[in-house]
mmCIF file of C-alpha atoms in Angstrom:
data_model
loop_
_atom_site.group_PDB
_atom_site.id
_atom_site.type_symbol
_atom_site.label_atom_id
_atom_site.label_comp_id
_atom_site.label_asym_id
_atom_site.label_seq_id
_atom_site.Cartn_x
_atom_site.Cartn_y
_atom_site.Cartn_z
ATOM 1 C CA MET A 11 -22.710 -65.921 9.764
ATOM 2 C CA MET A 12 -24.884 -64.169 6.781
ATOM 3 C CA ARG A 13 -23.231 -62.208 4.119
ATOM 4 C CA THR A 14 -24.586 -59.105 2.606
ATOM 5 C CA ASN A 15 -23.193 -58.044 -1.029
ATOM 6 C CA CYS A 16 -22.377 -54.953 -0.461
ATOM 7 C CA LEU A 17 -24.939 -53.971 -4.351
ATOM 8 C CA LYS A 18 -27.973 -55.158 -2.904
ATOM 9 C CA ARG A 19 -27.961 -51.386 -0.278
ATOM 10 C CA ASN A 20 -30.238 -49.943 -0.940
ATOM 11 C CA LEU A 21 -27.586 -46.643 -1.501
ATOM 12 C CA PRO A 22 -28.811 -43.589 -3.454
ATOM 13 C CA LEU A 23 -28.522 -43.343 -7.125
ATOM 14 C CA PRO A 24 -27.173 -40.527 -8.407
ATOM 15 C CA GLU A 25 -30.340 -38.788 -11.293
ATOM 16 C CA LYS A 26 -29.973 -39.885 -13.782
ATOM 17 C CA GLY A 27 -27.987 -37.322 -16.706
ATOM 18 C CA PHE A 28 -26.085 -35.912 -13.786
ATOM 19 C CA VAL A 29 -23.197 -36.464 -16.116
ATOM 20 C CA LEU A 30 -24.662 -34.653 -18.617
ATOM 21 C CA VAL A 31 -24.896 -31.664 -17.380
ATOM 22 C CA GLY A 32 -21.554 -31.599 -16.093
ATOM 23 C CA VAL A 33 -19.507 -32.265 -19.486
ATOM 24 C CA ILE A 34 -21.725 -29.518 -20.494
ATOM 25 C CA ALA A 35 -20.568 -27.113 -18.417
ATOM 26 C CA LEU A 36 -17.519 -28.239 -18.863
ATOM 27 C CA LEU A 37 -17.977 -27.445 -22.718
ATOM 28 C CA ILE A 38 -18.505 -24.395 -21.773
ATOM 29 C CA LEU A 39 -16.432 -23.645 -19.328
ATOM 30 C CA LEU A 40 -13.700 -25.018 -22.069
ATOM 31 C CA GLY A 41 -15.203 -22.481 -24.665
ATOM 32 C CA LEU A 42 -14.819 -19.178 -22.337
ATOM 33 C CA PHE A 43 -11.018 -19.731 -21.679
ATOM 34 C CA ALA A 44 -11.289 -20.718 -25.711
ATOM 35 C CA ALA A 45 -12.022 -16.673 -26.353
ATOM 36 C CA ILE A 46 -10.513 -15.251 -23.543
ATOM 37 C CA GLY A 47 -7.401 -16.595 -25.059
ATOM 38 C CA VAL A 48 -7.815 -15.769 -28.340
ATOM 39 C CA SER A 49 -8.855 -12.068 -27.574
ATOM 40 C CA LEU A 50 -6.027 -12.004 -25.815
ATOM 41 C CA ALA A 51 -3.489 -12.906 -28.249
ATOM 42 C CA ALA A 52 -5.288 -10.706 -31.868
ATOM 43 C CA SER A 53 -4.210 -8.721 -28.228
ATOM 44 C CA THR A 54 -0.763 -8.577 -27.479
ATOM 45 C CA SER A 55 0.233 -9.041 -31.539
ATOM 46 C CA GLY A 56 -1.354 -5.788 -31.813
ATOM 47 C CA SER A 57 0.953 -4.232 -29.432
ATOM 48 C CA TYR A 58 3.728 -6.616 -30.808
ATOM 49 C CA ALA A 59 3.527 -4.837 -34.388
ATOM 50 C CA ASN A 60 3.144 -1.396 -32.708
ATOM 51 C CA LEU A 61 5.848 -1.787 -31.067
ATOM 52 C CA LEU A 62 7.805 -2.898 -33.421
ATOM 53 C CA GLN A 63 7.142 -0.536 -36.183
ATOM 54 C CA GLY A 64 8.191 2.933 -33.400
ATOM 55 C CA ALA A 65 11.585 0.803 -33.880
ATOM 56 C CA GLN A 66 11.868 0.618 -37.640
ATOM 57 C CA ALA A 67 11.042 4.514 -37.338
ATOM 58 C CA LEU A 68 13.472 5.239 -34.454
ATOM 59 C CA ALA A 69 15.250 3.434 -37.267
ATOM 60 C CA LEU A 70 13.999 5.233 -39.860
ATOM 61 C CA ALA A 71 14.437 9.100 -37.061
ATOM 62 C CA HIS A 72 18.350 7.567 -36.576
ATOM 63 C CA ALA A 73 19.184 6.891 -40.390
ATOM 64 C CA GLY A 74 17.194 10.405 -41.590
ATOM 65 C CA ALA A 75 19.813 11.466 -38.775
ATOM 66 C CA GLU A 76 22.496 9.561 -39.885
ATOM 67 C CA TRP A 77 22.172 10.848 -43.994
ATOM 68 C CA TYR A 78 21.412 14.779 -43.287
ATOM 69 C CA THR A 79 25.082 14.305 -40.958
ATOM 70 C CA GLU A 80 27.279 13.500 -43.838
ATOM 71 C CA GLN A 81 25.218 15.789 -46.210
ATOM 72 C CA LEU A 82 26.751 18.608 -43.669
ATOM 73 C CA HIS A 83 30.518 17.317 -43.775
ATOM 74 C CA ALA A 84 29.760 16.428 -47.262
ATOM 75 C CA ASP A 85 28.745 20.531 -47.625
ATOM 76 C CA SER A 86 31.890 23.024 -47.049
ATOM 77 C CA ASN A 87 29.287 26.538 -46.099
ATOM 78 C CA TRP A 88 26.588 26.083 -43.737
ATOM 79 C CA ILE A 89 24.921 29.372 -44.405
ATOM 80 C CA ASP A 90 22.163 27.476 -46.913
ATOM 81 C CA ASN A 91 21.164 24.802 -44.587
ATOM 82 C CA PRO A 92 18.868 25.855 -41.952
ATOM 83 C CA ALA A 93 16.983 27.832 -43.726
ATOM 84 C CA ASN A 94 16.503 25.069 -46.794
ATOM 85 C CA PRO A 95 15.892 21.416 -45.560
ATOM 86 C CA PRO A 96 16.270 18.481 -47.591
ATOM 87 C CA PRO A 97 12.886 17.852 -49.075
ATOM 88 C CA THR A 98 11.386 14.119 -47.193
ATOM 89 C CA GLN A 99 13.087 10.946 -47.948
ATOM 90 C CA ASN A 100 11.378 7.785 -48.909
ATOM 91 C CA PHE A 101 13.181 4.791 -47.295
ATOM 92 C CA ALA A 102 12.627 1.253 -46.884
ATOM 93 C CA GLN A 103 8.899 0.990 -45.368
ATOM 94 C CA GLY A 104 8.817 4.859 -43.502
ATOM 95 C CA ARG A 105 10.415 8.217 -44.273
ATOM 96 C CA PHE A 106 12.367 10.667 -42.558
ATOM 97 C CA THR A 107 12.636 14.457 -42.453
ATOM 98 C CA ILE A 108 14.812 16.952 -41.680
ATOM 99 C CA GLY A 109 14.130 19.497 -39.255
ATOM 100 C CA PHE A 110 15.237 22.406 -37.801
ATOM 101 C CA PRO A 111 13.975 25.241 -34.782
ATOM 102 C CA SER A 112 11.264 26.806 -35.656
ATOM 103 C CA PRO A 113 12.480 29.870 -36.673
ATOM 104 C CA PRO A 114 15.281 28.384 -38.126
ATOM 105 C CA PRO A 115 17.689 29.662 -36.590
ATOM 106 C CA SER A 116 20.065 32.452 -38.677
ATOM 107 C CA TYR A 117 23.731 30.942 -39.428
ATOM 108 C CA ASP A 118 26.714 32.629 -36.745
ATOM 109 C CA PRO A 119 30.289 31.133 -38.710
ATOM 110 C CA SER A 120 31.207 31.469 -35.520
ATOM 111 C CA LEU A 121 28.837 29.270 -33.123
ATOM 112 C CA ASP A 122 30.107 25.841 -36.562
ATOM 113 C CA THR A 123 27.159 24.297 -35.061
ATOM 114 C CA ILE A 124 24.039 22.782 -36.748
ATOM 115 C CA THR A 125 21.203 21.330 -34.455
ATOM 116 C CA PHE A 126 18.734 19.414 -36.657
ATOM 117 C CA THR A 127 15.476 16.825 -35.563
ATOM 118 C CA SER A 128 15.188 13.683 -37.999
ATOM 119 C CA THR A 129 12.049 12.778 -38.270
ATOM 120 C CA GLY A 130 10.872 8.764 -38.867
ATOM 121 C CA THR A 131 7.592 7.696 -39.311
ATOM 122 C CA ILE A 132 6.142 5.239 -40.168
ATOM 123 C CA THR A 133 2.007 4.209 -41.225
ATOM 124 C CA SER A 134 0.537 0.412 -39.376
ATOM 125 C CA ASN A 135 0.316 -1.902 -41.203
ATOM 126 C CA LEU A 136 -2.377 -2.913 -39.260
ATOM 127 C CA SER A 137 -4.249 -0.025 -38.364
ATOM 128 C CA ASP A 138 -4.181 3.826 -39.640
ATOM 129 C CA VAL A 139 -2.731 4.301 -37.717
ATOM 130 C CA THR A 140 0.674 6.884 -38.380
ATOM 131 C CA ILE A 141 3.767 6.426 -35.642
ATOM 132 C CA LYS A 142 6.553 9.143 -35.758
ATOM 133 C CA ARG A 143 9.849 9.301 -33.731
ATOM 134 C CA TRP A 144 12.332 11.251 -33.389
ATOM 135 C CA GLU A 145 16.131 12.158 -32.704
ATOM 136 C CA LYS A 146 17.497 15.679 -32.182
ATOM 137 C CA ARG A 147 21.408 16.100 -33.162
ATOM 138 C CA THR A 148 23.941 18.774 -33.067
ATOM 139 C CA VAL A 149 26.886 19.255 -35.046
ATOM 140 C CA ALA A 150 29.545 20.954 -35.132
ATOM 141 C CA ARG A 151 32.322 20.994 -38.436
ATOM 142 C CA THR A 152 35.336 19.125 -39.010
ATOM 143 C CA TYR A 153 38.030 20.677 -40.684
ATOM 144 C CA ALA A 154 40.789 18.734 -42.526
ATOM 145 C CA PRO A 155 43.618 17.454 -40.897
ATOM 146 C CA ALA A 156 45.693 20.554 -42.567
ATOM 147 C CA PHE A 157 43.690 23.421 -41.172
ATOM 148 C CA ASN A 158 44.603 22.405 -38.001
ATOM 149 C CA TYR A 159 48.335 23.483 -38.371
ATOM 150 C CA ALA A 160 47.087 27.004 -39.807
ATOM 151 C CA LEU A 161 49.184 30.217 -37.903
#
């Protein structure tokens, strides 16, 4: 019985350089995936920064509404408030502005309410985009407890 060696068969050998072409193709694909990943990470971080600054602008608008509500509660008469809104207040990394409907409403003592809008504004650090959020609020006048029992 004659044995034949498997290694001595006349099988076609792979072309030389085939592995090199495969490695180069793999490196090109890895480079492409890395570029796509960096691009997505950069755009996502910018989106998250704008989302964060939008939340900060909303917090500024809320802070402005709270601040002006306290100003109204400390004021005994509201006659001059709609006609003379307070100036823009700088606060933290942005500012808030108190505004009234245009044209400003005339004071009506029978209503005892006032409606205003607080606008929080932040300029984005990543770009020159200004982000604004606003809060509209109606405040009712409150009286001291002693007046609840007046005749």
